[in-house]
Coordinates of C-alpha atoms in Angstrom, one line a residue:
X1411 CA -17.9 34.2 11.0
X1412 CA -18.7 32.5 7.1
X1413 CA -19.6 29.5 9.6
X1414 CA -22.4 31.7 10.1
X1415 CA -23.2 32.3 6.4
X1416 CA -21.8 29.6 4.1
X1417 CA -23.6 26.3 3.1
X1418 CA -22.9 23.9 5.7
X1419 CA -22.8 19.7 4.9
X1420 CA -22.0 17.0 7.3
X1421 CA -20.4 13.8 7.5
X1422 CA -20.9 10.3 10.1
X1423 CA -17.7 8.7 10.3
X1424 CA -18.4 5.1 11.8
X1425 CA -14.7 3.9 12.0
X1426 CA -13.8 0.5 14.0
X1427 CA -12.9 2.3 17.6
X1428 CA -15.7 5.5 17.4
X1429 CA -18.1 7.4 16.2
X1430 CA -17.2 10.6 14.7
X1431 CA -20.2 13.7 13.7
X1432 CA -18.5 17.0 12.0
X1433 CA -19.9 19.4 10.3
X1434 CA -18.1 21.5 7.3
X1435 CA -18.6 24.5 6.1
X1436 CA -18.7 23.8 2.2
X1437 CA -16.8 26.6 0.5
X1438 CA -13.5 26.6 3.0
X1439 CA -13.5 22.5 4.2
X1440 CA -13.2 23.6 7.7
X1441 CA -14.9 22.1 10.3
X1442 CA -16.9 24.1 12.4
X1443 CA -18.6 21.3 14.7
X1444 CA -18.0 17.9 15.9
X1445 CA -18.6 15.7 18.4
X1446 CA -17.4 11.5 18.9
X1447 CA -17.9 9.2 21.1
X1448 CA -16.1 5.7 21.6
X1449 CA -17.1 2.3 20.6
X1450 CA -17.3 -1.3 22.7
X1451 CA -15.1 -3.8 20.8
X1452 CA -16.7 -7.4 21.8
X1453 CA -13.7 -10.3 21.2
X1454 CA -16.0 -13.6 22.8
X1455 CA -12.9 -15.9 22.1
X1456 CA -9.7 -16.0 20.4
X1457 CA -9.5 -14.0 17.1
X1458 CA -13.4 -13.1 17.4
X1459 CA -13.7 -9.6 17.2
X1460 CA -17.5 -7.7 17.8
X1461 CA -19.2 -4.8 18.4
X1462 CA -23.3 -4.4 19.1
X1463 CA -25.2 -2.9 16.1
X1464 CA -27.4 -0.8 18.3
X1465 CA -24.5 0.9 19.8
X1466 CA -23.1 1.7 17.2
X1467 CA -26.4 3.6 15.9
X1468 CA -26.5 5.1 19.4
X1469 CA -23.1 6.5 18.7
X1470 CA -23.9 8.0 15.6
X1471 CA -26.9 9.8 17.7
X1472 CA -25.9 11.3 20.7
X1473 CA -22.6 12.9 18.1
X1474 CA -25.7 13.8 15.4
X1475 CA -27.0 15.6 19.0
X1476 CA -24.4 16.9 20.5
X1477 CA -22.5 18.3 17.2
X1478 CA -25.8 19.9 16.7
X1479 CA -26.2 21.6 20.3
X1480 CA -22.0 22.7 20.2
X1481 CA -23.8 24.5 16.7
X1482 CA -26.1 26.3 18.6
X1483 CA -23.3 27.7 20.8
X1484 CA -22.0 28.8 18.1
X1485 CA -25.0 30.7 16.9
X1486 CA -25.5 29.3 13.6
X1487 CA -28.9 28.0 12.6
X1488 CA -29.7 24.2 11.6
X1489 CA -31.3 25.1 8.4
X1490 CA -27.2 25.9 7.3
X1491 CA -27.3 21.6 7.3
X1492 CA -27.5 21.1 3.4
X1493 CA -26.8 17.3 3.4
X1494 CA -25.3 14.5 5.2
X1495 CA -22.6 11.7 4.1
X1496 CA -21.8 8.4 5.3
X1497 CA -18.3 6.8 5.8
X1498 CA -17.9 3.8 7.5
X1499 CA -14.7 1.1 9.0
X1500 CA -15.6 -1.9 5.8
X1501 CA -16.1 -5.7 5.2
X1502 CA -17.7 -5.3 8.4
X1503 CA -21.2 -7.3 8.4
X1504 CA -24.2 -7.1 9.8
X1505 CA -27.7 -8.8 9.5
X1506 CA -31.2 -7.3 10.7
X1507 CA -35.1 -8.1 11.1
X1508 CA -36.4 -5.7 8.9
X1509 CA -40.0 -6.5 10.4
X1510 CA -38.6 -5.8 14.1
X1511 CA -35.9 -3.5 13.2
X1512 CA -33.8 -5.9 15.3
X1513 CA -29.9 -6.4 15.1
X1514 CA -30.0 -10.7 14.8
X1515 CA -26.5 -11.1 16.0
X1516 CA -23.5 -8.4 16.7
X1517 CA -21.8 -7.0 13.8
X1518 CA -18.4 -9.3 12.4
X1519 CA -15.9 -6.6 12.3
X1520 CA -13.5 -7.0 9.6
X1521 CA -10.3 -7.6 12.2
X1522 CA -12.5 -11.3 12.7
X1523 CA -11.2 -14.6 12.1
X1524 CA -13.7 -16.3 12.8
X1525 CA -14.0 -17.5 9.4
X1526 CA -10.7 -18.4 8.7
X1527 CA -11.4 -22.8 8.6
X1528 CA -14.3 -22.0 6.2
X1529 CA -11.6 -19.4 3.3
X1530 CA -9.5 -22.9 3.8
X1531 CA -12.8 -25.4 3.0
X1532 CA -13.2 -22.9 -0.2
X1533 CA -9.6 -22.5 -1.3
X1534 CA -9.1 -26.0 -1.2
X1535 CA -12.1 -26.5 -3.2
X1536 CA -11.5 -24.3 -6.0
X1537 CA -9.3 -24.9 -9.3
X1538 CA -5.6 -25.5 -8.2
X1539 CA -6.7 -24.4 -4.4
X1540 CA -6.0 -21.3 -5.6
X1541 CA -7.3 -17.9 -3.4
X1542 CA -7.5 -16.0 -6.2
X1543 CA -10.0 -18.3 -8.0
X1544 CA -12.5 -14.9 -8.2
X1545 CA -10.1 -12.2 -7.9
X1546 CA -10.9 -11.7 -11.5
X1547 CA -14.7 -10.6 -10.6
X1548 CA -13.5 -9.6 -7.3
X1549 CA -10.0 -7.6 -7.5
X1550 CA -9.9 -9.8 -3.9
X1551 CA -8.9 -13.0 -2.5
X1552 CA -10.5 -15.5 -0.7
X1553 CA -10.3 -14.2 2.7
X1554 CA -11.5 -13.4 6.1
X1555 CA -10.7 -9.6 5.9
X1556 CA -14.5 -9.7 3.5
X1557 CA -18.1 -9.8 4.1
X1558 CA -19.6 -12.5 2.2
X1559 CA -17.3 -15.0 4.3
X1560 CA -18.8 -13.3 7.7
X1561 CA -21.9 -13.8 6.1
X1562 CA -21.1 -17.2 5.0
X1563 CA -20.3 -17.8 8.8
X1564 CA -23.6 -16.8 10.4
X1565 CA -25.6 -17.9 8.1
X1566 CA -24.5 -21.7 8.6
X1567 CA -23.9 -20.8 12.8
X1568 CA -27.0 -18.3 14.1
X1569 CA -29.8 -19.6 13.9
X1570 CA -31.6 -16.8 13.9
X1571 CA -29.9 -15.3 10.8
X1572 CA -31.2 -18.4 9.1
X1573 CA -35.1 -18.2 10.6
X1574 CA -34.6 -14.2 9.2
X1575 CA -33.1 -15.5 6.2
X1576 CA -36.3 -17.8 5.5
X1577 CA -39.3 -16.3 6.5
X1578 CA -37.9 -12.9 4.0
X1579 CA -37.2 -10.6 7.2
X1580 CA -33.5 -10.7 7.2
X1581 CA -31.3 -8.2 6.1
X1582 CA -27.5 -7.8 5.7
X1583 CA -25.2 -4.7 5.2
X1584 CA -22.1 -3.5 6.1
X1585 CA -22.0 -0.1 8.4
X1586 CA -23.7 2.2 6.2
X1587 CA -26.2 -0.1 4.9
X1588 CA -27.4 0.0 8.7
X1589 CA -27.2 3.4 9.2
X1590 CA -28.7 4.8 6.7
X1591 CA -31.6 2.3 7.1
X1592 CA -31.4 3.5 10.9
X1593 CA -32.2 6.7 9.5
X1594 CA -33.8 7.4 6.7
X1595 CA -36.6 5.5 8.9
X1596 CA -35.2 1.9 10.2
X1597 CA -38.6 -0.5 9.6
X1598 CA -40.8 2.3 9.0
X1599 CA -40.0 2.7 5.4
X1600 CA -36.2 2.8 6.0
X1601 CA -33.8 3.1 2.5
X1602 CA -31.3 -0.4 1.7
X1603 CA -28.9 0.9 -0.2
X1604 CA -24.8 0.5 -0.1
X1605 CA -22.6 3.0 -2.0
X1606 CA -20.3 1.0 -5.3
X1607 CA -17.2 1.4 -2.6
X1608 CA -18.6 -0.7 -0.1
X1609 CA -20.6 -3.1 -2.4
X1610 CA -16.7 -3.9 -3.4
X1611 CA -15.7 -5.2 -0.5
X1612 CA -17.9 -8.2 -0.1
X1613 CA -17.0 -10.7 -2.4
X1614 CA -20.2 -11.0 -4.0
X1615 CA -19.7 -7.7 -6.5
X1616 CA -18.9 -7.5 -9.9
X1617 CA -16.6 -4.7 -9.9
X1618 CA -17.1 -5.0 -13.8
X1619 CA -20.3 -5.0 -14.0
X1620 CA -20.9 -2.5 -11.3
X1621 CA -23.3 -4.4 -9.4
X1622 CA -24.3 -7.7 -7.2
X1623 CA -22.7 -11.0 -9.2
X1624 CA -25.2 -14.3 -9.4
X1625 CA -22.6 -16.5 -9.4
X1626 CA -20.5 -15.3 -6.6
X1627 CA -23.7 -15.3 -5.0
X1628 CA -24.1 -18.8 -5.4
X1629 CA -20.8 -19.4 -5.2
X1630 CA -21.2 -18.2 -1.4
X1631 CA -24.5 -19.4 -1.4
X1632 CA -26.3 -16.2 -0.4
X1633 CA -29.8 -15.0 -0.7
X1634 CA -29.5 -12.1 -3.2
X1635 CA -33.4 -11.2 -1.7
X1636 CA -31.2 -10.2 1.1
X1637 CA -28.7 -7.6 0.2
X1638 CA -28.4 -3.8 -0.5
X1639 CA -29.7 -1.6 -3.7
X1640 CA -26.2 -1.0 -4.8
X1641 CA -26.4 2.7 -5.4
X1642 CA -23.1 6.0 -7.1
X1643 CA -21.3 7.5 -3.4
X1644 CA -22.6 11.1 -3.7
X1645 CA -26.3 10.8 -4.3
X1646 CA -29.6 11.4 -2.6
X1647 CA -30.9 8.0 -1.1
X1648 CA -33.4 9.0 2.3
X1649 CA -33.9 12.0 4.9
X1650 CA -33.2 12.2 8.1
X1651 CA -36.1 10.8 9.0
X1652 CA -35.8 11.7 13.3
X1653 CA -32.6 13.7 15.1
X1654 CA -32.3 17.6 15.0
X1655 CA -31.7 17.1 11.6
X1656 CA -34.9 15.9 10.2
X1657 CA -35.2 16.2 6.8
X1658 CA -31.8 16.9 6.1
X1659 CA -30.9 14.8 2.6
X1660 CA -28.6 12.1 3.2
X1661 CA -26.8 11.8 0.1
X1662 CA -22.9 10.7 -0.2
X1663 CA -21.6 7.1 1.3
X1664 CA -18.6 6.1 1.2
X1665 CA -16.3 3.1 3.0
X1666 CA -13.7 4.9 4.9
X1667 CA -10.2 4.4 2.5
X1668 CA -12.2 5.7 -0.2
X1669 CA -13.2 8.9 1.7
X1670 CA -9.3 9.5 3.0
X1671 CA -9.0 9.2 -0.9
X1672 CA -12.1 11.9 -1.6
X1673 CA -11.1 14.3 1.1
X1674 CA -7.3 14.2 0.4
X1675 CA -8.9 15.2 -3.3
X1676 CA -6.0 12.2 -5.0
X1677 CA -8.8 12.6 -8.0
X1678 CA -5.9 12.7 -10.1
X1679 CA -4.7 9.3 -11.3
X1680 CA -1.3 8.0 -10.1
X1681 CA -2.2 10.1 -6.7
X1682 CA -2.2 7.7 -3.7
X1683 CA -2.7 8.6 0.4
X1684 CA -2.4 6.2 3.4
X1685 CA -4.3 6.5 6.4
X1686 CA -3.2 5.3 10.1
X1687 CA -6.2 4.2 11.6
X1688 CA -6.3 1.5 13.5
X1689 CA -5.0 -0.7 10.1
X1690 CA -3.1 1.1 7.7
X1691 CA -4.6 1.3 4.0
X1692 CA -2.4 2.5 1.2
X1693 CA -4.7 3.2 -2.1
X1694 CA -3.6 5.1 -5.4
X1695 CA -5.7 6.2 -8.0
X1696 CA -6.2 3.5 -11.5
X1697 CA -8.9 6.0 -13.4
X1698 CA -11.1 4.3 -14.9
X1699 CA -10.0 1.1 -15.7
X1700 CA -9.1 -1.4 -13.0
X1701 CA -5.7 -2.6 -12.3
X1702 CA -5.1 -6.3 -11.3
X1703 CA -2.2 -6.7 -9.6
X1704 CA 0.3 -9.4 -9.5
X1705 CA 1.7 -8.8 -6.0
X1706 CA -0.9 -9.8 -3.8
X1707 CA -2.8 -6.0 -3.6
X1708 CA -6.6 -5.3 -3.4
X1709 CA -8.5 -3.9 -6.8
X1710 CA -11.4 -2.4 -5.6
X1711 CA -13.9 0.8 -6.4
X1712 CA -13.1 3.8 -5.3
X1713 CA -15.5 5.4 -5.4
X1714 CA -18.9 6.8 -8.2
X1715 CA -19.6 10.1 -7.9
X1716 CA -22.9 10.5 -9.1
X1717 CA -25.0 8.2 -11.0
X1718 CA -24.3 9.4 -14.4
X1719 CA -20.2 9.2 -13.2
X1720 CA -17.8 6.8 -14.2
X1721 CA -16.4 4.8 -11.6
X1722 CA -13.1 5.0 -10.7
X1723 CA -10.6 2.6 -9.6
X1724 CA -8.3 2.3 -7.2
X1725 CA -4.9 -0.1 -6.0
X1726 CA -5.7 -1.4 -2.0
X1727 CA -3.4 -2.6 0.0
X1728 CA -4.1 -3.3 3.8
X1729 CA -2.5 -3.9 6.9
X1730 CA -4.7 -4.9 9.4
X1731 CA -2.3 -3.4 12.5
X1732 CA -1.6 0.2 12.8
X1733 CA -2.5 2.3 15.3
X1734 CA -4.4 -1.0 17.1
X1735 CA -0.4 -1.9 17.9
X1736 CA -0.6 0.8 20.1
X1737 CA -4.0 0.2 21.4
X1738 CA -2.0 -2.9 22.7
X1739 CA 1.0 -2.2 23.8
X1740 CA -1.8 -0.2 26.4
X1741 CA -4.6 -2.2 26.9
X1742 CA -2.9 -5.7 26.9
X1743 CA 0.7 -5.3 27.8
X1744 CA 0.5 -1.6 30.4
X1745 CA 3.8 -0.6 28.9
X1746 CA 2.6 3.1 27.8
X1747 CA -0.5 4.6 29.9
X1748 CA -1.5 7.0 26.4
X1749 CA -1.7 6.1 23.4
X1750 CA 0.4 10.0 23.0
X1751 CA 2.8 8.6 25.7
X1752 CA 4.8 6.0 22.9
X1753 CA 6.1 9.2 21.2
X1754 CA 8.0 10.6 24.0
X1755 CA 8.9 6.6 24.1
X1756 CA 10.3 6.2 20.5
X1757 CA 12.0 9.6 20.7
X1758 CA 13.5 9.3 24.5
X1759 CA 16.5 6.8 22.2
X1760 CA 16.0 7.1 18.4
X1761 CA 16.1 3.0 18.2
X1762 CA 14.8 -0.3 18.1
X1763 CA 18.2 -1.3 19.3
X1764 CA 17.7 -4.1 16.9
X1765 CA 14.5 -5.6 18.0
X1766 CA 11.9 -5.8 15.6
X1767 CA 8.1 -6.6 15.5
X1768 CA 5.5 -8.0 13.4
X1769 CA 2.3 -7.5 14.4
X1770 CA 0.4 -10.1 12.4
X1771 CA -2.7 -10.6 15.4
X1772 CA -4.6 -11.3 12.3
X1773 CA -2.5 -13.0 10.3
X1774 CA -0.4 -10.7 7.8
X1775 CA -2.6 -8.4 5.2
X1776 CA -1.0 -7.6 1.8
X1777 CA 1.3 -8.5 0.7
X1778 CA 1.1 -12.1 2.0
X1779 CA -2.5 -12.7 2.9
X1780 CA -1.7 -15.0 5.2
X1781 CA -3.9 -15.3 8.0
X1782 CA -2.0 -17.8 9.9
X1783 CA 0.5 -15.6 10.8
X1784 CA 1.2 -14.6 14.4
X1785 CA 2.6 -11.5 16.0
X1786 CA 6.3 -11.9 17.3
X1787 CA 8.6 -9.6 18.6
X1788 CA 12.3 -10.7 17.4
X1789 CA 15.9 -9.8 18.2
X1790 CA 15.5 -8.9 22.0
X1791 CA 18.7 -8.8 24.6
X1792 CA 19.0 -7.7 28.0
X1793 CA 19.8 -4.0 27.3
X1794 CA 16.5 -3.6 25.0
X1795 CA 14.0 -1.8 27.3
X1796 CA 9.8 -0.4 26.9
X1797 CA 11.1 2.3 25.1
X1798 CA 13.3 0.3 22.2
X1799 CA 10.2 -1.9 21.8
X1800 CA 7.9 1.5 21.7
X1801 CA 10.6 2.4 18.1
X1802 CA 10.1 -1.2 17.4
X1803 CA 5.9 -1.1 17.0
X1804 CA 6.1 2.5 15.6
X1805 CA 9.1 1.1 13.1
X1806 CA 6.4 -1.9 12.4
X1807 CA 3.6 0.4 11.1
X1808 CA 6.1 2.0 9.1
X1809 CA 7.8 -1.4 7.7
X1810 CA 4.0 -2.4 6.8
X1811 CA 3.3 0.4 4.4
X1812 CA 6.6 -0.3 3.1
X1813 CA 6.3 -3.5 1.7
X1814 CA 3.1 -2.5 0.3
X1815 CA 4.5 1.1 -1.2
X1816 CA 7.1 -1.5 -3.3
X1817 CA 4.4 -3.4 -4.3
X1818 CA 2.1 -0.8 -5.8
X1819 CA 5.2 0.5 -7.6
X1820 CA 5.9 -2.6 -8.8
X1821 CA 2.3 -2.9 -10.1
X1822 CA 2.4 0.5 -11.4
X1823 CA 5.2 0.1 -13.0
X1824 CA 5.6 4.2 -11.8
X1825 CA 7.9 4.3 -9.1
X1826 CA 5.6 6.9 -6.7
X1827 CA 7.1 9.7 -5.9
X1828 CA 6.0 11.1 -2.8
X1829 CA 2.8 9.8 -0.4
X1830 CA -0.7 11.6 0.8
X1831 CA -1.1 10.9 4.2
X1832 CA -4.6 11.3 7.2
X1833 CA -5.4 9.2 10.0
X1834 CA -4.9 9.6 14.1
X1835 CA -2.1 8.4 13.9
X1836 CA -0.2 11.3 11.3
X1837 CA -0.7 13.2 14.8
X1838 CA 2.9 11.6 16.0
X1839 CA 5.1 13.1 14.2
X1840 CA 8.4 10.3 14.6
X1841 CA 6.4 8.0 13.3
X1842 CA 5.6 10.4 9.9
X1843 CA 9.6 11.1 10.0
X1844 CA 10.3 7.3 10.6
X1845 CA 7.7 6.8 7.4
X1846 CA 9.6 9.2 5.8
X1847 CA 13.5 7.7 6.0
X1848 CA 11.8 3.6 5.8
X1849 CA 10.3 4.4 2.7
X1850 CA 12.9 7.5 0.9
X1851 CA 10.2 10.0 -0.7
X1852 CA 8.4 12.5 1.3
X1853 CA 5.5 12.1 3.1
X1854 CA 3.0 15.1 2.8
X1855 CA 0.7 15.7 6.2
X1856 CA -2.2 18.1 5.6
X1857 CA -2.5 20.2 8.8
X1858 CA -6.3 19.4 8.7
X1859 CA -6.5 15.4 9.6
X1860 CA -10.1 15.1 8.8
X1861 CA -10.0 13.4 5.6
X1862 CA -11.8 10.5 5.7
X1863 CA -15.2 12.1 7.4
X1864 CA -14.1 15.2 4.8
X1865 CA -14.3 12.7 1.6
X1866 CA -18.3 12.3 2.6
X1867 CA -18.8 15.8 2.9
X1868 CA -17.7 16.2 -0.8
X1869 CA -19.4 13.5 -2.0
X1870 CA -22.7 14.4 -0.5
X1871 CA -22.7 17.9 -0.6
X1872 CA -21.7 17.5 -4.7
X1873 CA -24.6 15.2 -5.2
X1874 CA -27.4 16.6 -8.0
X1875 CA -30.4 18.4 -6.3
X1876 CA -27.4 19.6 -3.0
X1877 CA -24.8 21.0 -5.7
X1878 CA -23.3 22.6 -2.2
X1879 CA -19.9 21.8 -3.1
X1880 CA -17.6 21.1 -6.4
X1881 CA -15.5 19.0 -6.8
X1882 CA -14.3 19.9 -10.2
X1883 CA -10.6 20.9 -10.5
X1884 CA -10.3 24.6 -10.7
X1885 CA -13.1 24.5 -7.3
X1886 CA -11.7 22.3 -4.8
X1887 CA -10.3 24.1 -1.4
X1888 CA -6.6 24.5 -1.0
X1889 CA -5.8 22.2 1.4
X1890 CA -2.5 23.9 4.0
X1891 CA 0.2 20.3 4.9
X1892 CA 3.6 20.2 5.9
X1893 CA 5.8 18.0 4.2
X1894 CA 8.1 15.0 6.3
X1895 CA 11.6 14.4 4.1
X1896 CA 14.2 11.3 4.2
X1897 CA 16.7 12.2 6.9
X1898 CA 18.9 9.1 6.6
X1899 CA 20.9 7.6 3.6
X1900 CA 19.3 4.9 1.3
X1901 CA 21.3 1.7 2.7
X1902 CA 20.5 2.4 5.9
X1903 CA 17.0 1.8 5.1
X1904 CA 16.9 -0.7 3.0
X1905 CA 18.9 -2.9 5.6
X1906 CA 16.3 -2.4 8.2
X1907 CA 14.3 -3.2 6.1
X1908 CA 15.5 -6.2 5.1
X1909 CA 16.0 -7.3 8.7
X1910 CA 12.4 -6.4 9.4
X1911 CA 11.4 -8.4 6.3
X1912 CA 13.1 -11.5 7.9
X1913 CA 11.1 -11.3 11.0
X1914 CA 8.2 -11.6 8.9
X1915 CA 9.7 -15.0 7.3
X1916 CA 9.6 -16.2 11.1
X1917 CA 5.8 -15.5 12.3
X1918 CA 4.3 -16.7 8.6
X1919 CA 3.3 -20.4 9.1
X1920 CA 2.5 -19.5 13.1
X1921 CA -1.2 -21.6 13.1
X1922 CA -1.8 -24.1 11.1
X1923 CA -5.0 -25.2 12.2
X1924 CA -7.8 -23.2 13.9
X1925 CA -8.0 -24.5 17.5
X1926 CA -11.1 -26.9 18.4
X1927 CA -14.3 -25.4 18.7
X1928 CA -15.6 -26.5 22.7
X1929 CA -19.1 -28.5 21.5
X1930 CA -20.9 -26.3 24.0
X1931 CA -19.1 -23.0 22.6
X1932 CA -21.0 -20.3 23.0
X1933 CA -19.9 -16.4 22.1
X1934 CA -21.0 -13.5 24.3
X1935 CA -24.4 -10.8 22.9
X1936 CA -24.6 -7.8 23.7
X1937 CA -25.9 -7.5 26.9
X1938 CA -24.5 -10.3 28.2
X1939 CA -26.7 -12.9 27.1
X1940 CA -25.5 -16.1 25.7
X1941 CA -25.6 -16.0 21.7
X1942 CA -25.9 -19.8 20.2
X1943 CA -23.6 -21.2 18.2
X1944 CA -22.9 -23.9 16.5
X1945 CA -19.4 -25.5 16.0
X1946 CA -20.2 -26.2 12.6
X1947 CA -18.4 -23.7 10.2
X1948 CA -19.0 -25.9 6.9
X1949 CA -19.5 -24.6 3.9
X1950 CA -20.3 -26.1 0.3
X1951 CA -18.9 -24.0 -2.3
X1952 CA -20.4 -24.1 -5.5
X1953 CA -18.0 -23.6 -8.3
X1954 CA -18.9 -20.5 -10.8

């Protein structure tokens, strides 16, 4: 078996719903060993989404140990693992105490909506009440999605965070920073860093200067000394200080969607991939210059594969709810017993029978950026049953992707000819066929679905000082894929899409204001103890 002698590279894939650790053969890109652990999400109030930072890092250690045990059972020496990469859910915001190593609050997950009034305050105070006021520096609209407003909420509302900042004990980071800091020693010399792809999702990072921006930090009133050092996506940050991989370099770091772009080997300008996970994220490589969207998309840093390498940018369309709609049908409504059941239910009817589902549970992201939207199901008749609803839920994922693709084609002026796809939902063959039908272009799915983890492993293995993975065009591994061709005529596709857009308009402006907090409102802490959460959400931005 080649894996016994070839160099191996591992990747930590810390997602919204689970943590995974995968070990890849650096010559063939084959998965040699893996382990996965689910992550608990907490919903202390409507629209609030939290995770326990301790559970996150514990799940990382558990996945590492279990995957290493499996390697032992295969008689693979752990010394074959030459590097570890990290990829992570982006925008999720953490603050911890650098002296004790303890989190100062639960992680605020990217889906969290508690900052809506903060966002409204920022937009109202910007010139012309323009949500794109900071886009020229950040590539992003002012939205609940991004880390700066979450950090501002923590500074305004959590006494432990405020005190730690005043006493110079606080560290801020996205999930990658927390993981790298913990794995490289934590309070005993841990490395506090992030990479350009994650930094570009905070609204504190200037995508032109490629560093934290003092004016942006003043705008959000965020002290710069709590921010991690920004590094490239492929370099040695430090070494593992504990676990079975003690001493192994940590040398790759990419936000999950950037990692998927790398793992899909979309290194050429114009190539695009869509990842179907909890949310849905379509990225199109725009090369070495940022392209500012005129149609509701984000401009983001895709990757920077080495200290001396140029940054590569991407246009991105973000959908909040994709796989999460299936989880909602299962956990909240009891319509399906397992996530795999939805494909059979939908296939049994082969149509939504005029039912349209807009899963705007966290508002609508691209291309609308409308936090006031809420989920809606319309077109119901007495004939509608759970099968039709299952079909409508899958179609909703495809329609949201179509909206993003249309915006991307308008921004670039060059229509996309085919779409590479990855993520957990791509195992649903009906969904993939629906996506090809609704986009009217081929959808290409690699048979090896772990492209996000693969991207992080590739970045780690290609780092200076590691160099066991070659990212030059002729040396990239061949990835076998399956292509789904459109099977319906474009007129039918356009009709269904136009009905979907009509449903979207009905979902708009549902929430006109955030519900008032009770005077003694409390969230939930990790172990059940309450976090004190004062109701004030004030923010007085300073114009840059």
